[in-house]
Coordinates of C-alpha atoms (C1' of nucleotides) in Angstrom, one line a residue:
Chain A
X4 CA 108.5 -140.4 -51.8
X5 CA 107.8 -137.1 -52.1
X6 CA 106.2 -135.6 -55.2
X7 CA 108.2 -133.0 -54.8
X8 CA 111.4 -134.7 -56.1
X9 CA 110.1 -137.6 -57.6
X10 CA 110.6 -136.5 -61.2
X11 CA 113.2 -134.9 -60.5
X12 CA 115.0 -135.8 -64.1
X13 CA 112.3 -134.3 -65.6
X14 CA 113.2 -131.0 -64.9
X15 CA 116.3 -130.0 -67.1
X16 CA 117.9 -127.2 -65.4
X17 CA 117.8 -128.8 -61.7
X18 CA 115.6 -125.8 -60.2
X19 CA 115.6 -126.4 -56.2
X20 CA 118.7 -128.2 -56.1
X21 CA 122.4 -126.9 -55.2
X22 CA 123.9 -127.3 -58.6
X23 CA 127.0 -129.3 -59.2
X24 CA 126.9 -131.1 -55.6
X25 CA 125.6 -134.7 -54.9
X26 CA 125.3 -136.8 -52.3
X27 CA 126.7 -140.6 -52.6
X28 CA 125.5 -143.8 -50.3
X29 CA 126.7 -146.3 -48.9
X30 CA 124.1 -148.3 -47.1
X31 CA 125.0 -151.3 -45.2
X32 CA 123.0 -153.8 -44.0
X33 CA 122.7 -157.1 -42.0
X34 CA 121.1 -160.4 -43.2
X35 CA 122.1 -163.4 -41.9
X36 CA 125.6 -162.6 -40.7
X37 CA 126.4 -161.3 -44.0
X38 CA 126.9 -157.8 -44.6
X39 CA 125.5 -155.9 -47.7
X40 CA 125.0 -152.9 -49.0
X41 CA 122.0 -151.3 -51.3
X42 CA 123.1 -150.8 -55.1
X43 CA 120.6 -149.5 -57.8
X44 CA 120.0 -151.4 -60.7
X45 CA 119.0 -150.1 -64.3
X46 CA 117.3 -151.8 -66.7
X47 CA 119.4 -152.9 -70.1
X48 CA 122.3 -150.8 -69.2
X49 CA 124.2 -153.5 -66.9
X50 CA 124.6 -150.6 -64.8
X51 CA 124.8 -150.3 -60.9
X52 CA 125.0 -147.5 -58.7
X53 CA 125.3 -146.3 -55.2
X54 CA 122.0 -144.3 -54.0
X55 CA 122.5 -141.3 -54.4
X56 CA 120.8 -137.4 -53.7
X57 CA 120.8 -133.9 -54.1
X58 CA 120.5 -131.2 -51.8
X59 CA 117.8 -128.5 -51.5
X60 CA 118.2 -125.0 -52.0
X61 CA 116.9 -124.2 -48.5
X62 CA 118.1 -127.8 -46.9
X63 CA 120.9 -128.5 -44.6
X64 CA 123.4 -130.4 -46.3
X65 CA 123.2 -133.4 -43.8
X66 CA 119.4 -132.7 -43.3
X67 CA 119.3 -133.6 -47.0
X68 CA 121.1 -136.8 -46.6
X69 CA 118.7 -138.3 -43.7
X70 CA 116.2 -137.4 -46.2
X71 CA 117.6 -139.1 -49.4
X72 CA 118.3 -141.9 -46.9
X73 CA 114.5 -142.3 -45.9
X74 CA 113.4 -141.9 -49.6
X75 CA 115.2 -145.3 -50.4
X76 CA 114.9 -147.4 -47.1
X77 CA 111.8 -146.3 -45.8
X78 CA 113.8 -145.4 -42.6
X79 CA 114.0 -142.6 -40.2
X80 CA 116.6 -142.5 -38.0
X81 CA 119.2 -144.0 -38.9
X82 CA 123.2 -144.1 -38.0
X83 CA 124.6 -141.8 -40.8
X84 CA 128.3 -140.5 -41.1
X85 CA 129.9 -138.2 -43.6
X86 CA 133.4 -139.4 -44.4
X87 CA 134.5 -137.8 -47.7
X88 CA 134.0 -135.7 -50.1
X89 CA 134.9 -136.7 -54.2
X90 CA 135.2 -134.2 -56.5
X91 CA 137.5 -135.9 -58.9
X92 CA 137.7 -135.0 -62.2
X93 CA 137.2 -138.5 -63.5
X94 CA 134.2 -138.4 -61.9
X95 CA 133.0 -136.5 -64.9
X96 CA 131.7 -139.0 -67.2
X97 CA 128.1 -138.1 -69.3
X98 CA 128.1 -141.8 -70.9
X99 CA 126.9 -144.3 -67.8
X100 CA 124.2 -141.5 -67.0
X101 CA 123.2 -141.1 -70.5
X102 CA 122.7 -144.2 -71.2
X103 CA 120.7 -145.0 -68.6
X104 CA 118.5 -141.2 -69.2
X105 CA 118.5 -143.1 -72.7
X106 CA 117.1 -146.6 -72.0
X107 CA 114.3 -144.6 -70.1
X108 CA 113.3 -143.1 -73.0
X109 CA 114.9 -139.4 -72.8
X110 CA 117.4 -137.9 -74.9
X111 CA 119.2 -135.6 -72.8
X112 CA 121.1 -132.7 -74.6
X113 CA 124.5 -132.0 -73.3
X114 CA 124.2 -129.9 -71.0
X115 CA 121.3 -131.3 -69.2
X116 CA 121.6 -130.6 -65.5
X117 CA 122.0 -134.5 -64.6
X118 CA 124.8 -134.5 -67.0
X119 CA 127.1 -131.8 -65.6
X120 CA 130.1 -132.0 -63.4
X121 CA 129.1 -133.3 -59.8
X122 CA 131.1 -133.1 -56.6
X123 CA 129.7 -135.4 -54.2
X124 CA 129.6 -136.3 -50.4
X125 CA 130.1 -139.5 -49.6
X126 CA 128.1 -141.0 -46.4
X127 CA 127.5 -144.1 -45.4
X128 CA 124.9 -145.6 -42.9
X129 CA 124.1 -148.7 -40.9
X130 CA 120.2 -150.0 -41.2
X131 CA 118.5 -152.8 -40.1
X132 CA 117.8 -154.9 -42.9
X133 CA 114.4 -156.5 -41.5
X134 CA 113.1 -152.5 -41.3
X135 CA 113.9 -151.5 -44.7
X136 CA 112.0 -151.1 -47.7
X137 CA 114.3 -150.4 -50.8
X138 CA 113.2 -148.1 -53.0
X139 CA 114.7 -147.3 -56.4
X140 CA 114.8 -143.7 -57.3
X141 CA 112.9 -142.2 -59.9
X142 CA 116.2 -143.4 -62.7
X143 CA 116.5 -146.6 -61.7
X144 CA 114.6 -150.0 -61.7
X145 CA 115.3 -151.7 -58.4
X146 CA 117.2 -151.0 -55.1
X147 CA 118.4 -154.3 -54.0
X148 CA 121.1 -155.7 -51.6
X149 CA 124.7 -156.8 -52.8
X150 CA 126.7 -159.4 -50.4
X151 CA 130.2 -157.2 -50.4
X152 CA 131.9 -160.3 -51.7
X153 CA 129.6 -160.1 -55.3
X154 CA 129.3 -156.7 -56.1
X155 CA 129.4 -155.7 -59.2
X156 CA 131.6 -152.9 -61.0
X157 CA 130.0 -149.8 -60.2
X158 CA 129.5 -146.5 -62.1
X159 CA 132.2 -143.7 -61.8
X160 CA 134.4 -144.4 -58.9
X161 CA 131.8 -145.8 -56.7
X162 CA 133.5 -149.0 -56.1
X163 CA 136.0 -146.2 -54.5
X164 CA 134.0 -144.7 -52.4
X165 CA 132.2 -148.2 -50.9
X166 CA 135.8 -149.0 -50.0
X167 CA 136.9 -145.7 -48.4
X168 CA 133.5 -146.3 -46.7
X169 CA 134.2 -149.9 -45.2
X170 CA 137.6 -148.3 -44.1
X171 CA 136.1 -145.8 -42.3
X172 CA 133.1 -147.5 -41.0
X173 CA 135.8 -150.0 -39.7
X174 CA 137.9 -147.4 -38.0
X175 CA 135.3 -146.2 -36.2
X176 CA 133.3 -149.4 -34.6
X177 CA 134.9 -148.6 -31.3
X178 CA 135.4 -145.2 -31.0
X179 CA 131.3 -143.9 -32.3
X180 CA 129.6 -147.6 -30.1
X181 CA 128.5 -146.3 -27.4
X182 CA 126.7 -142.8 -26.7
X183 CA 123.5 -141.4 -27.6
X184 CA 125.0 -142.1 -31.3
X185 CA 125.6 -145.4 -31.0
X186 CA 125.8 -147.1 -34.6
X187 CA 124.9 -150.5 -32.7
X188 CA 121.9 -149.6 -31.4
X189 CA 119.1 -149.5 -34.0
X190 CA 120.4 -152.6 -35.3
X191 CA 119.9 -154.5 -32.2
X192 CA 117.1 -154.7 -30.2
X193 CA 116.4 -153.0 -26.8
X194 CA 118.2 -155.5 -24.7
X195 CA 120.2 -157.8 -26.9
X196 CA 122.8 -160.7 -25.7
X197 CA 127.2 -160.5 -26.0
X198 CA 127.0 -162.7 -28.7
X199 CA 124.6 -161.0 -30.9
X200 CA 126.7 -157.7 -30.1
X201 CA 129.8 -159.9 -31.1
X202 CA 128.1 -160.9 -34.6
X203 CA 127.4 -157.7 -35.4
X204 CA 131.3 -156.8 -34.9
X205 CA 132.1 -159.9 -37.1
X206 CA 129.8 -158.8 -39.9
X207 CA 131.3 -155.7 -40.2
X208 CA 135.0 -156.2 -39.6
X209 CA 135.0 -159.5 -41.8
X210 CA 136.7 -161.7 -39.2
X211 CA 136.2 -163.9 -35.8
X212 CA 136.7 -162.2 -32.7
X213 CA 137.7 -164.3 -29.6
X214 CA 134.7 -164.5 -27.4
X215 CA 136.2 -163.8 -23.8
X216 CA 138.2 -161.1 -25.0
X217 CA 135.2 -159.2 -26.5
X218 CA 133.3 -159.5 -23.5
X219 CA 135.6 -158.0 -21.2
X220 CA 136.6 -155.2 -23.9
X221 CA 133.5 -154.4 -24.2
X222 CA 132.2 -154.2 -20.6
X223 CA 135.2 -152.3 -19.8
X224 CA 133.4 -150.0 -21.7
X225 CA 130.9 -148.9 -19.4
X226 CA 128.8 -148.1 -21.5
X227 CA 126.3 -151.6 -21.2
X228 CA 124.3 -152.9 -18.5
X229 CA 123.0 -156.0 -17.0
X230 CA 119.8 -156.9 -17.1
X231 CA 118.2 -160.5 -16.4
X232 CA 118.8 -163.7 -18.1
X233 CA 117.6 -164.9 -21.5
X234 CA 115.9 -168.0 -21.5
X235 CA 115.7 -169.1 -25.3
X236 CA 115.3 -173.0 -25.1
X237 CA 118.5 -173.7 -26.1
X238 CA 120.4 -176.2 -24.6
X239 CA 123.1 -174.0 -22.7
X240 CA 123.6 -171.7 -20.5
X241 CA 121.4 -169.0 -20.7
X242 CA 123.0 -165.5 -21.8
X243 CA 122.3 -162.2 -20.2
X244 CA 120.7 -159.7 -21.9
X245 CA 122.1 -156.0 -21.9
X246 CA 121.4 -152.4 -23.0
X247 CA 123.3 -149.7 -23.6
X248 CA 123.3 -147.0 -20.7
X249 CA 121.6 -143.9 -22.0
X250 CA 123.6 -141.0 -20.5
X251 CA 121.9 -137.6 -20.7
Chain B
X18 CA 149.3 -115.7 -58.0
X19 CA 147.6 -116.1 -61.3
X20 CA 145.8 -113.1 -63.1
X21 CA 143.5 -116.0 -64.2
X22 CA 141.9 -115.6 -60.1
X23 CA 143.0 -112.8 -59.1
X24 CA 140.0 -110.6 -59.7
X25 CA 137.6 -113.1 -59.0
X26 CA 135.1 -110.7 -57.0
X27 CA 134.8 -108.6 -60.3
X28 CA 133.2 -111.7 -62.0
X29 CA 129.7 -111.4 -60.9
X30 CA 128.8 -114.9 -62.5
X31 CA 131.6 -116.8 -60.8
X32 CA 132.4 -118.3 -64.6
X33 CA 135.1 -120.7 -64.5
X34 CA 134.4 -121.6 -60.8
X35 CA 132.0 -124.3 -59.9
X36 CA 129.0 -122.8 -58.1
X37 CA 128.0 -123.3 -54.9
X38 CA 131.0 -125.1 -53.9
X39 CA 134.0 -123.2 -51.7
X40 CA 137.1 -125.0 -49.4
X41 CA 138.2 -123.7 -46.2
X42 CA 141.6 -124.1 -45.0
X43 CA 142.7 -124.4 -41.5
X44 CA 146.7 -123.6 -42.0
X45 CA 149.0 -124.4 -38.9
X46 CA 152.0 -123.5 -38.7
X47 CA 154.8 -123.4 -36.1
X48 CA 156.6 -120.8 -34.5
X49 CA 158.7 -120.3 -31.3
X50 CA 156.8 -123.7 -30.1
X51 CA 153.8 -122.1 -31.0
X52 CA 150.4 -123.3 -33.0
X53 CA 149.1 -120.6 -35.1
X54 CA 146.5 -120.8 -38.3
X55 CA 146.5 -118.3 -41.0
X56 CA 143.9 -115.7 -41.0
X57 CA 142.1 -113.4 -43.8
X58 CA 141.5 -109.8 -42.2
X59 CA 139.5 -107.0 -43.8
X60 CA 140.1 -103.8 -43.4
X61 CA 137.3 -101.4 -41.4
X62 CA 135.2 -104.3 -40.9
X63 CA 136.6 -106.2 -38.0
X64 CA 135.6 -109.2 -40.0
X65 CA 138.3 -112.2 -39.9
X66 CA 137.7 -115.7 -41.7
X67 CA 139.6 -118.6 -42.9
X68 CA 141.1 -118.4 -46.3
X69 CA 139.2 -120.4 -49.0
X70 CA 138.7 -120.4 -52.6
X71 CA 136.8 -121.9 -54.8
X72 CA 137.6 -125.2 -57.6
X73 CA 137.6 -124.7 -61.4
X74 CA 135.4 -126.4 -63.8
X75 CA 138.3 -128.0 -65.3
X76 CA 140.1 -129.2 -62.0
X77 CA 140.4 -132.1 -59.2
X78 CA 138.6 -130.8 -55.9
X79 CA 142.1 -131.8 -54.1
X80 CA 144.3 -130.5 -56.8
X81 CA 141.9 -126.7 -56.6
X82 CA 142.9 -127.2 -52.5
X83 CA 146.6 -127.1 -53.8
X84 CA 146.3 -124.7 -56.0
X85 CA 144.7 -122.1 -53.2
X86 CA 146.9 -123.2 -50.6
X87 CA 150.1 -122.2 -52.7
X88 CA 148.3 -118.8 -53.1
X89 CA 148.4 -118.6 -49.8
X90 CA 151.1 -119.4 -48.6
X91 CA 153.4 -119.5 -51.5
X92 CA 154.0 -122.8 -50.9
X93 CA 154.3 -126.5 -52.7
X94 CA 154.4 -129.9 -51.6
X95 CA 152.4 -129.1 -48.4
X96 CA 151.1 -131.6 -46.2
X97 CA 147.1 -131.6 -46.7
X98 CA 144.0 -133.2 -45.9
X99 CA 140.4 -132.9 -46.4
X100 CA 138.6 -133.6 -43.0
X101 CA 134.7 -132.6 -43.7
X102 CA 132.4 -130.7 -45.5
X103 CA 130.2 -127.9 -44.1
X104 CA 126.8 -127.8 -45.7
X105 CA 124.7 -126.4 -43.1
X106 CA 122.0 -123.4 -44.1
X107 CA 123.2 -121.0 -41.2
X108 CA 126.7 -120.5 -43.4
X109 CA 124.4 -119.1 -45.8
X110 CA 124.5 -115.4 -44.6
X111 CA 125.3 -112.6 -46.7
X112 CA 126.1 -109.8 -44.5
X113 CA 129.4 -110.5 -43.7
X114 CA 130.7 -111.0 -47.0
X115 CA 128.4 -107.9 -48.3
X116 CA 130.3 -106.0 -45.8
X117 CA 133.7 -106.9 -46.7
X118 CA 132.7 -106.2 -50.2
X119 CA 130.8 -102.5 -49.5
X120 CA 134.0 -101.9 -48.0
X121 CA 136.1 -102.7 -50.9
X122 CA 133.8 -100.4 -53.0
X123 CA 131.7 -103.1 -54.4
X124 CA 128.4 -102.8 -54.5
X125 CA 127.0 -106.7 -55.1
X126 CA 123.7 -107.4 -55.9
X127 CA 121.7 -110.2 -53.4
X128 CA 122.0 -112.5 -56.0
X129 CA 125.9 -111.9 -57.0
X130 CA 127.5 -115.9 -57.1
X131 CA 130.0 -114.5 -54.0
X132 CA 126.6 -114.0 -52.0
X133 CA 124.6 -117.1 -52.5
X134 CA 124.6 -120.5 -50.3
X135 CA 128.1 -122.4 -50.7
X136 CA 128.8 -125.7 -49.3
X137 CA 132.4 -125.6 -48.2
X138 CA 135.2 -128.5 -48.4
X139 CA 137.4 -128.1 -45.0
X140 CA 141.2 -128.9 -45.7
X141 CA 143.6 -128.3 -43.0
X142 CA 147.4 -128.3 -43.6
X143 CA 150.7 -128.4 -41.9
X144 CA 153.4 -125.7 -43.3
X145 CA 156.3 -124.2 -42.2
X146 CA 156.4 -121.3 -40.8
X147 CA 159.6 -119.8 -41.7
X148 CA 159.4 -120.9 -45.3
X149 CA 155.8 -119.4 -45.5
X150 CA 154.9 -116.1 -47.4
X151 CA 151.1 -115.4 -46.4
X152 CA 149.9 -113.8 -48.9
X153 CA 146.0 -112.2 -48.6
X154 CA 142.9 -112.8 -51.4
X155 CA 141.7 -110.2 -53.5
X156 CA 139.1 -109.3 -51.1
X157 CA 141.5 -109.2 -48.2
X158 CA 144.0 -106.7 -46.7
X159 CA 146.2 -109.2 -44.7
X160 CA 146.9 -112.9 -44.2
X161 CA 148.6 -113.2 -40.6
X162 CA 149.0 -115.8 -38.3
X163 CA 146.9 -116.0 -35.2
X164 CA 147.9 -118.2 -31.8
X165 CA 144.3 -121.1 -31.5
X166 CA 144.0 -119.2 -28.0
X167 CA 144.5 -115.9 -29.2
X168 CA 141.7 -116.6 -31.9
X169 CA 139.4 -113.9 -32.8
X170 CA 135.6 -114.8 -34.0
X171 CA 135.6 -115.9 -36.9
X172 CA 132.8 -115.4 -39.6
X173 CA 129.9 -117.7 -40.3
X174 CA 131.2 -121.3 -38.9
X175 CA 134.6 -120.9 -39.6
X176 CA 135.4 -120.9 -35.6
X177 CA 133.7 -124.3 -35.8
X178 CA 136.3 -125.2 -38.5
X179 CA 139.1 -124.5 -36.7
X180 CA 137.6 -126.8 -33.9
X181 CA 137.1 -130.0 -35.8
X182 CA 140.4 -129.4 -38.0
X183 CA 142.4 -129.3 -34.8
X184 CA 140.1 -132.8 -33.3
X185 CA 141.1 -134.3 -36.3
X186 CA 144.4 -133.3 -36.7
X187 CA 145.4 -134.5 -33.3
X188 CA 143.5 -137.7 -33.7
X189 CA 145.7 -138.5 -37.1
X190 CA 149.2 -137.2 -35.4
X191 CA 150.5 -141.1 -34.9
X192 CA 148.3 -142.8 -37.6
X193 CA 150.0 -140.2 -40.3
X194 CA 153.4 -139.6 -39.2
X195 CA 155.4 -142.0 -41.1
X196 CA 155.4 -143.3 -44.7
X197 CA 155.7 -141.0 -47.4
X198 CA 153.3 -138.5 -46.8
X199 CA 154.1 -138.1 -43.6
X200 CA 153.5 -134.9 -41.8
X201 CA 155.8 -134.2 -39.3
X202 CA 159.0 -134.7 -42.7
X203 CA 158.1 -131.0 -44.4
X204 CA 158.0 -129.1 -40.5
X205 CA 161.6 -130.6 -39.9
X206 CA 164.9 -130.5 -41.7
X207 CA 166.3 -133.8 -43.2
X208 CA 167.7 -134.9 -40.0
X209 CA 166.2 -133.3 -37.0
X210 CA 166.9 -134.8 -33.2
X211 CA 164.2 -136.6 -31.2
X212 CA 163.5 -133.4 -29.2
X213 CA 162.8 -131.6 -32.2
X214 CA 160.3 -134.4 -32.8
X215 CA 158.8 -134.2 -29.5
X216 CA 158.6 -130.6 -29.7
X217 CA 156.7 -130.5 -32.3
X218 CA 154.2 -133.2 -31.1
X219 CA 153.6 -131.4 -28.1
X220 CA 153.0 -128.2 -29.6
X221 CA 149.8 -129.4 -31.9
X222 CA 148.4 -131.2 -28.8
X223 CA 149.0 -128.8 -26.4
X224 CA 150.7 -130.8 -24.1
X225 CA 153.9 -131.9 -22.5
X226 CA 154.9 -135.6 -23.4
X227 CA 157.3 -137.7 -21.0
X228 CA 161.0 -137.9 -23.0
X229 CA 161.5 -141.2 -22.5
X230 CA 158.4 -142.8 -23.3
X231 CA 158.4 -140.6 -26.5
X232 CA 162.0 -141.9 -27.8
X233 CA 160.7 -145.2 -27.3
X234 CA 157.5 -145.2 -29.0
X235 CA 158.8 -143.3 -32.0
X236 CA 161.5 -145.6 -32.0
X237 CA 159.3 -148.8 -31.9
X238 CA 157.4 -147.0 -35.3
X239 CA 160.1 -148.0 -37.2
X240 CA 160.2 -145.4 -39.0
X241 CA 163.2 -143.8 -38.2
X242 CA 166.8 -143.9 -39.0
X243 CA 169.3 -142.9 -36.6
X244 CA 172.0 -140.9 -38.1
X245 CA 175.3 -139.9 -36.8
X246 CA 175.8 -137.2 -33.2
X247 CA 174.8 -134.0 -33.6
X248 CA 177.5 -131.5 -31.5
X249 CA 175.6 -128.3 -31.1
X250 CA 178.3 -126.7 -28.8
X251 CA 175.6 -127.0 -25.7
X252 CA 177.1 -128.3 -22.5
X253 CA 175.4 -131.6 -22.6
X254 CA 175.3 -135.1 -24.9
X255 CA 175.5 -134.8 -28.4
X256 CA 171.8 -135.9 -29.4
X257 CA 171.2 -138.4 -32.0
X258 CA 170.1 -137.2 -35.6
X259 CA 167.3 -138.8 -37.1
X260 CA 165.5 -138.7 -40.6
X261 CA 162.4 -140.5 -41.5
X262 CA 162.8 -144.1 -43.5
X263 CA 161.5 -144.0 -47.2
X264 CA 160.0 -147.2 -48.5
X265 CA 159.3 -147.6 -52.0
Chain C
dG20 C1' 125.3 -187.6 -18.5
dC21 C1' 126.2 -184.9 -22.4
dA22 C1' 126.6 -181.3 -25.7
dA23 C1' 126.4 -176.5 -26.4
dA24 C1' 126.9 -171.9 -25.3
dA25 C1' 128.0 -168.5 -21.7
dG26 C1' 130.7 -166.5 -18.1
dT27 C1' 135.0 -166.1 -15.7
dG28 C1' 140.0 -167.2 -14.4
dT29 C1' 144.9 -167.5 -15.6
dT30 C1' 148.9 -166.7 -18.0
dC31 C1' 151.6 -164.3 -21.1
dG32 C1' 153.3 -160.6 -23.9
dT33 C1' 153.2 -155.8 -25.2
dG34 C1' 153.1 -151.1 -24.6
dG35 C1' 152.6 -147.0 -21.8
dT36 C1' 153.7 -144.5 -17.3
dA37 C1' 156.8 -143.1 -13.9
dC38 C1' 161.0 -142.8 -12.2
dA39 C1' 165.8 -143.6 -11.9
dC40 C1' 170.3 -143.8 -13.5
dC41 C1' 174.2 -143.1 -16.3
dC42 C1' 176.4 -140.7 -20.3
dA43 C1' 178.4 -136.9 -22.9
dT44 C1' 179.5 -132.2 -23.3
dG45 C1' 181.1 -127.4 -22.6
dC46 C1' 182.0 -124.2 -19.2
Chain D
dG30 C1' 183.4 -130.7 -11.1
dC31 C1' 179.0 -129.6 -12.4
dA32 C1' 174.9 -128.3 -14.7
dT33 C1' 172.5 -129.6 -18.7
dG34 C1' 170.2 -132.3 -21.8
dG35 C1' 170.3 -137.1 -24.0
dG36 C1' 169.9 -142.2 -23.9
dT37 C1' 168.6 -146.2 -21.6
dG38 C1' 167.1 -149.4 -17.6
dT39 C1' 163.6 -150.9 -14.4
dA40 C1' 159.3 -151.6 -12.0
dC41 C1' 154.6 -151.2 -12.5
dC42 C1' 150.1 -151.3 -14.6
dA43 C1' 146.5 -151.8 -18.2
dC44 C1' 145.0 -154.4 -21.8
dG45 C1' 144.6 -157.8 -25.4
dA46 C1' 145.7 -162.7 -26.8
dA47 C1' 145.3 -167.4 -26.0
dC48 C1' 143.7 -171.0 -23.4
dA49 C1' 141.4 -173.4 -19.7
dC50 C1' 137.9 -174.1 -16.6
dT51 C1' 133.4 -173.8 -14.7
dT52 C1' 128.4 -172.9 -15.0
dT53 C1' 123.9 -173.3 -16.9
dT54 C1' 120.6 -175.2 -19.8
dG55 C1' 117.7 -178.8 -22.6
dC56 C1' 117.7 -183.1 -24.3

DNA sequence: GCAAAAGTGTTCGTGGTACACCCATGC
DNA sequence: GCATGGGTGTACCACGAACACTTTTGC
């Protein structure tokens, strides 16, 4: 983490930041077939929150977010998509961030920068959970992964925007797989089998998917290739491995 | 239009406004089979942009994109949706809005709130073009409709806009056409006939459909409500009337 | 041989394409 | 009758669903 940002609460009127405009995450990950996402916790608030960031006076606004994004997984890059932008008025709530400004021991006034009136830009991402580090920002206590299934209620209208995420994120698994921006990519390794290809699809879209029907969808595709055979030691038929075809 | 914007520019602090944060509208509308968008043009700068405005500290981002859009166009209840935000640090140029300004007689200073970096919200909307009243800003001498391939260049990145308003618009035309916020119902009178329909579709994607595969596949939508003949004195069969199905 | 996983084949239904045909209407 | 546009029928193809069958591997 840069020093640069790292207190950034400290400074009351926000100086180097756009003012009024946020960024919001929502970072899925994989761990045992289960997808997650990254939630920050604070300390005797029973608050949670999505990570999120704000953007530099002379920083492109998606430059920002692979930034924020490094800051709390350690990662570089790392499949990122903008999907929406809330600027609700609801959203405007001083009492979640003040108490958690207050259980860290500061005592905002009013109209302390943090306090004000955000608009934010929702993104969410796709990160190999073995890679990451989680790192809590300089607010919060811990960064730590949340089974979809269990998490908690959110700040604000996060638990909004992780939905609208997971619909988009959804909506897009075919369309944005292959490419030289393939979301499957950095979660697999170089050459990978069908069927850890399939699981990945499963995670994500919450259900079973019939295995000969995936196979052919997705080498109608045309966008993997062949390579040799995996020999793993299991007692079957051994899978080939494949990679998707770089096109430049 | 309200006197509460209508002299924005002379507020060189921007009160009232959030800062830093500005929507762009990508308005089509249809005439004589025709996609056009609304332009801005200034006068004796050969300067043309997208008409966009600005949220109030006390409004919903989506309810400020109504708002601006009715200035616009003088029009309620318009179909609208927000498709991306445009955060990158080459929109942050002043000369083309200095020049529009010098050549209303302003004389801004680099750091007046119209000239520093805005992040922009893109909306595009669906109106119709005989109900329309374009109406320009306060800094703008016209607000006319403009054919996508008669397009001029447009200022900063708003030809960039127009490009991923119209991908996404054509991406959403099935997905969005029913229900009851569909899309196509405010272009169309109550009961319109299937060719009307088609017309329409082909016009935003810029292509001719086949007739008879189109009757079917709207028709297999279920969304539609066949109504009684329509005898328009042409020398053919009466088409079918149809109106859209609302579910509550 | 057997279980397990992988690859492929077959059948079926659906939905789009392409084309054809008939229907209604006003001149 | 005839041109014009509207509605529907049919044949075909692509693709996904569902299921079956075969292949490969280690025990």
């Amino acid at each position: 983490m840069s020093g640069n940002e790292s207190r950034f609460e400290q400074n009351s009127e926000g100086a180097g930041y756009l003012p009024g405009l946020a960024m919001d995450f929502v970072i899925f990950g994989f761990d045992q077939d289960q997808l997650k996402i990254l939630l920050l916790e604070y300390r005797n608030t029973n608050l949670f929150a999505l990570p999120g960031g704000f953007v530099k006076e002379n920083e492109n606004l998606n430059d920002a977010a692979r930034r924020v994004l490094g800051e709390r997984t350690g990662l570089a890059d790392i499949y990122l998509d903008q999907f929406y932008t809330f600027g609700d008025l609801s959203r405007y709530d001083q009492e979640p961030l003040r108490t958690i400004m207050q259980a860290k021991g500061m005592d905002p006034k009013d109209d302390h920068w943090l306090l004000r009136r955000f608009v934010s830009v929702g993104y969410y991402a796709l990160i190999d959970f073995r890679r990451a580090a989680p790192t809590p920002d300089p607010l919060s206590d811990n960064c730590v992964w949340y089974t979809l299934e269990n998490l908690p209620a959110l700040m604000l209208d996060h638990n909004d925007i992780v939905k609208k995420a997971l619909e988009t994120l959804r909506a897009n698994l075919d369309r944005k797989l292959g490419g030289n921006e393939s979301w499957a990519a950095p979660l697999l390794a170089k050459a990978f089998t069908m069927g850890e290809l399939q699981k990945l699809y499963e995670t994500i879209l919450g259900q079973k998917l019939r295995r000969s029907g995936f196979q052919r969808k997705m080498l109608g595709l045309d966008i993997l290739e062949r390579l040799e055979k995996q020999y793993s030691g299991g007692a079957h038929k051994a899978p080939y491995l494949y990679q998707f075809i770089i096109d430049k």
